[in-house]
Coordinates of C-alpha atoms in Angstrom, one line a residue:
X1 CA -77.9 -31.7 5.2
X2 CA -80.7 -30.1 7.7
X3 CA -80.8 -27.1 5.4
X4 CA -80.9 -29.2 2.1
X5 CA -83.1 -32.3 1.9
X6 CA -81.6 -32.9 -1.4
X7 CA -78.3 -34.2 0.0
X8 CA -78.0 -37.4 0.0
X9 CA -74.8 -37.9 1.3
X10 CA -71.7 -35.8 2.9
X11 CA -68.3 -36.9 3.2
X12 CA -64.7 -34.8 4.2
X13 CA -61.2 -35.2 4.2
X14 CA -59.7 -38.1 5.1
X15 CA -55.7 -38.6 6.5
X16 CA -53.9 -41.9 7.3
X17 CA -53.1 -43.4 10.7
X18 CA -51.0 -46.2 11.2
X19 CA -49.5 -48.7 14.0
X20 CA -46.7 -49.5 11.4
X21 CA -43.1 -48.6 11.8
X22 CA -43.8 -47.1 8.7
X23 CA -45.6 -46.4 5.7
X24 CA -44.3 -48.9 2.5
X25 CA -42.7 -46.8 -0.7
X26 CA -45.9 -47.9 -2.5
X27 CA -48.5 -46.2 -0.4
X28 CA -48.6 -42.5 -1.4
X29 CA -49.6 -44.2 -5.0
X30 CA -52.4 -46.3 -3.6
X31 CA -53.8 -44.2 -0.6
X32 CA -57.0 -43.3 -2.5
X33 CA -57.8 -47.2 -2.2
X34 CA -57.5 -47.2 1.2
X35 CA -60.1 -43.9 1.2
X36 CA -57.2 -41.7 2.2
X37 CA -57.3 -38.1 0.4
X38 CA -59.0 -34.8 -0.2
X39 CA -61.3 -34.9 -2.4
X40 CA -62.0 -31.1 -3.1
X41 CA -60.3 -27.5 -2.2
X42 CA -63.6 -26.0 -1.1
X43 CA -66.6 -27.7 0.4
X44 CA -69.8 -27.3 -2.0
X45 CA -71.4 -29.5 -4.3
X46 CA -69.6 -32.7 -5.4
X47 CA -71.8 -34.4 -7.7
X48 CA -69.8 -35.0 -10.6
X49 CA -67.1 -36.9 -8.9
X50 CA -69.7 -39.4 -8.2
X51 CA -68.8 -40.7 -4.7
X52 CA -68.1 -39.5 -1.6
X53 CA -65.1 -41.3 0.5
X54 CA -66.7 -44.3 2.2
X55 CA -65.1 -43.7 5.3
X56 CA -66.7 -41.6 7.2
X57 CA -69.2 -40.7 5.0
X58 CA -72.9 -39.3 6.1
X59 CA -76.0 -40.0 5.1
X60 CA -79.6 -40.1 6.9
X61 CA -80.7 -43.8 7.7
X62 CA -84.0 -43.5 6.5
X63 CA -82.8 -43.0 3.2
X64 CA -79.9 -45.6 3.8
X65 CA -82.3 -48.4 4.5
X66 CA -84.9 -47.1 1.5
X67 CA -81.8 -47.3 -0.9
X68 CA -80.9 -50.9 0.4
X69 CA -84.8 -52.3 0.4
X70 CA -85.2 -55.8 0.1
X71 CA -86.5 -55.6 -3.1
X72 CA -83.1 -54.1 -4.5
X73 CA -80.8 -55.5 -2.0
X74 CA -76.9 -55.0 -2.7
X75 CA -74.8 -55.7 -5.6
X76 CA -71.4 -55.5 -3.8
X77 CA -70.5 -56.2 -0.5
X78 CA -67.9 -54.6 1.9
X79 CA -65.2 -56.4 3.9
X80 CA -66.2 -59.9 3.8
X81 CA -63.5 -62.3 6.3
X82 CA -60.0 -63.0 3.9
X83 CA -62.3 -61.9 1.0
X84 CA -61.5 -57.9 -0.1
X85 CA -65.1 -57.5 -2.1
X86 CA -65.6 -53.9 -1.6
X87 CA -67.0 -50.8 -3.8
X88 CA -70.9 -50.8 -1.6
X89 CA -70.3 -47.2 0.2
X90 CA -69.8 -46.4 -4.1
X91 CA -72.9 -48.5 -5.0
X92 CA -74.7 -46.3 -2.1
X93 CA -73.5 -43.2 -3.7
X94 CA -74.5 -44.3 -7.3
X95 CA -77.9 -45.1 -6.2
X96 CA -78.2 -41.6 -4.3
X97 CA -77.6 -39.9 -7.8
X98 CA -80.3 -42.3 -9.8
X99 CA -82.8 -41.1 -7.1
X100 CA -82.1 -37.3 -7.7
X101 CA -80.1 -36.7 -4.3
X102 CA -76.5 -34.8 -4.6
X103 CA -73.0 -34.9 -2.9
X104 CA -71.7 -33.0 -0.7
X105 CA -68.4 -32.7 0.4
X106 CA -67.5 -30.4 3.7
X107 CA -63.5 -29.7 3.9
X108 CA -64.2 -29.2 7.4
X109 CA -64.7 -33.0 8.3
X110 CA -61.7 -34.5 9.0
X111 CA -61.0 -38.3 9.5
X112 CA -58.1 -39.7 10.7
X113 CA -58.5 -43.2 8.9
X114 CA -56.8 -45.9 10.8
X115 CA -54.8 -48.8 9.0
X116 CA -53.2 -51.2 11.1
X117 CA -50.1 -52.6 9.6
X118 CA -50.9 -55.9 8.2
X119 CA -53.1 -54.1 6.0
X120 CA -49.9 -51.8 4.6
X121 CA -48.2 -55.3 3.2
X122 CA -48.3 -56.4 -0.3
X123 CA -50.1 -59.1 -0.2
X124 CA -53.2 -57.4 1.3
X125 CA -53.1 -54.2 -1.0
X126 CA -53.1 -57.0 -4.0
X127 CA -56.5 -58.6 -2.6
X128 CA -57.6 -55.1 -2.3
X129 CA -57.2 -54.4 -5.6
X130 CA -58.6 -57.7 -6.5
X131 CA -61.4 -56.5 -5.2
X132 CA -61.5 -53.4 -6.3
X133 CA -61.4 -54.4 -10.0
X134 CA -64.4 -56.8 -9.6
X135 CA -66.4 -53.7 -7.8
X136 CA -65.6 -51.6 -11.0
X137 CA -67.5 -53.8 -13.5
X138 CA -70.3 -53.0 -11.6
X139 CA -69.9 -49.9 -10.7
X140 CA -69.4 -49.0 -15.2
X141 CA -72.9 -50.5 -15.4
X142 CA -73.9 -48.0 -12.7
X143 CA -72.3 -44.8 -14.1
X144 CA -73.3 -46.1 -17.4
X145 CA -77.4 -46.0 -16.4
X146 CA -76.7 -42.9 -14.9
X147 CA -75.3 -41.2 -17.8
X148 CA -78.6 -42.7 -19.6
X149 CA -81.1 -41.5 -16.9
X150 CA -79.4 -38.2 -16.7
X151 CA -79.8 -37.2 -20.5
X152 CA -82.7 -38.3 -20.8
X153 CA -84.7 -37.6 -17.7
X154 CA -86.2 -33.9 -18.8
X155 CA -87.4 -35.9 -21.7
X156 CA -91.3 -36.9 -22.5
X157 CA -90.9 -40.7 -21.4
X158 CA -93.8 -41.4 -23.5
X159 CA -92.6 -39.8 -26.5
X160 CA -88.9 -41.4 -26.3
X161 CA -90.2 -44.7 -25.4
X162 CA -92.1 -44.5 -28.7
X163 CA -89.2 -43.1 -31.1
X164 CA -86.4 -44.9 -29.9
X165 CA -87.3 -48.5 -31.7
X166 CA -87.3 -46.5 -35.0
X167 CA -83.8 -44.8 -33.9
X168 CA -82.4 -48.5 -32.9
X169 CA -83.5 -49.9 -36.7
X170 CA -82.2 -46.9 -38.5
X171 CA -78.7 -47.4 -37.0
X172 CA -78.8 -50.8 -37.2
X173 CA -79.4 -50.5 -41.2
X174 CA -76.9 -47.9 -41.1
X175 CA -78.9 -44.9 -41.9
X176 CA -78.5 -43.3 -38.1
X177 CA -75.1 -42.1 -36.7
X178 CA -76.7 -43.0 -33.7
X179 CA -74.9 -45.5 -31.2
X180 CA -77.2 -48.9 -31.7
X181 CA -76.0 -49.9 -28.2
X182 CA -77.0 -46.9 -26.9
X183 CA -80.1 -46.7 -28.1
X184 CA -80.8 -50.4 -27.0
X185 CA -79.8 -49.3 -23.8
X186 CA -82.2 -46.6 -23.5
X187 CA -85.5 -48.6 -24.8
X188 CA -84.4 -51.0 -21.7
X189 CA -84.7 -48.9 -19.2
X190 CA -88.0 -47.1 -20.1
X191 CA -89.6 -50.3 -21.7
X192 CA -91.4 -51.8 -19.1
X193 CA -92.1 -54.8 -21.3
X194 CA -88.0 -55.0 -22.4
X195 CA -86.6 -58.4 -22.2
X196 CA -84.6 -59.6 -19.1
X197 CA -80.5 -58.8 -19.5
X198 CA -77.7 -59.8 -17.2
X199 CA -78.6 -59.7 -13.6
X200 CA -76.7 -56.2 -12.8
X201 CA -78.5 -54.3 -15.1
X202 CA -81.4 -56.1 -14.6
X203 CA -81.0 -55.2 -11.0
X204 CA -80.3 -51.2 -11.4
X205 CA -83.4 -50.7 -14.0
X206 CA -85.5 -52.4 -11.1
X207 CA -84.2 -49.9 -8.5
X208 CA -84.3 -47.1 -10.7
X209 CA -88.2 -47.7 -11.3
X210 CA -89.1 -48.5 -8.1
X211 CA -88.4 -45.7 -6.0

């Protein structure tokens, strides 16, 4: 990360500890929920996955607290008491990539990631995935932006902020294969004048032009 300014976050391997007896017949199928894995043979570039694991995961806290600015504070929340709201250390990671900062993952970091047994019972690993489920409509909206921002970002801004109200009428009066919603999507995000939409989008278009 010294070498390479445009990493924004590093994360390794991560193995599971436990004060249990033993590990329930359901856990091998859910360990990547309780950030237990390894993501990648070799260390290098990891990008395209997205995220990095949460646990143990790097970053520079400079960048950390820029990222989570008041004026863009949080969508998702970790850990909160009997509540299992998780899915920020993804948020974080989704945010890197709007802002132009990679992944990297080192196979040389190695975690071991303790779970104390009444976290291995069923009831727990349901309000985990609870959680998880809610974190994932977010996180869509995320990855959906992304995709956006990423095809269109060597783009004139000028020149597809102008075109893209003719490309929403033609395929909304059928003469466009174009995807309407798409194309919606994208005059929202460059449009500074676009009308409000739900607060998480509303939210990630206001991070994303206010770096």
């Amino acid at each position: 990360m010294l070498k390479d300014k445009k990493i924004g976050a590093a994360g390794g391997q991560n193995v599971p500890v436990t004060n249990s007896a033993a590990y329930p017949d359901w856990f091998e199928e859910y360990k990547d929920k309780y950030a237990i894995g390894i993501p990648a043979e070799e260390s290098g570039d990891v990008t395209h996955r997205g995220f990095v694991l949460g646990a143990g995961l790097i970053t520079r806290r400079a960048l950390f607290l820029q990222v989570f600015d008041d004026r863009y504070p949080s969508l998702l929340n970790g850990r909160n008491g009997e509540k299992l709201t998780t899915g920020d250390d993804f948020e974080y990671c989704k945010r890197l990539l709007l802002w132009g900062f990679t992944l990297y993952y080192d196979k040389d970091l190695k975690l071991k990631h303790f779970i104390p047994a009444e976290r291995l019972t069923i009831d727990y690993r349901d309000r985990l995935m609870d959680g998880i489920r809610e974190a994932t409509k977010v996180l869509s909206v995320y990855d959906r932006a992304l995709f956006l921002h990423n095809k269109n970002k060597h783009k004139n801004r000028w020149r597809l902020l102008a075109i893209t109200p003719f490309r929403i009428l033609l395929a909304r009066i059928g003469l466009s294969k174009r995807d309407l919603t798409t194309e919606r999507q994208v005059l929202f995000y460059l449009s500074p004048f676009a009308r409000e939409q739900d607060e998480v989008t509303s939210s990630i278009k206001k991070f994303l032009n206010n770096k």
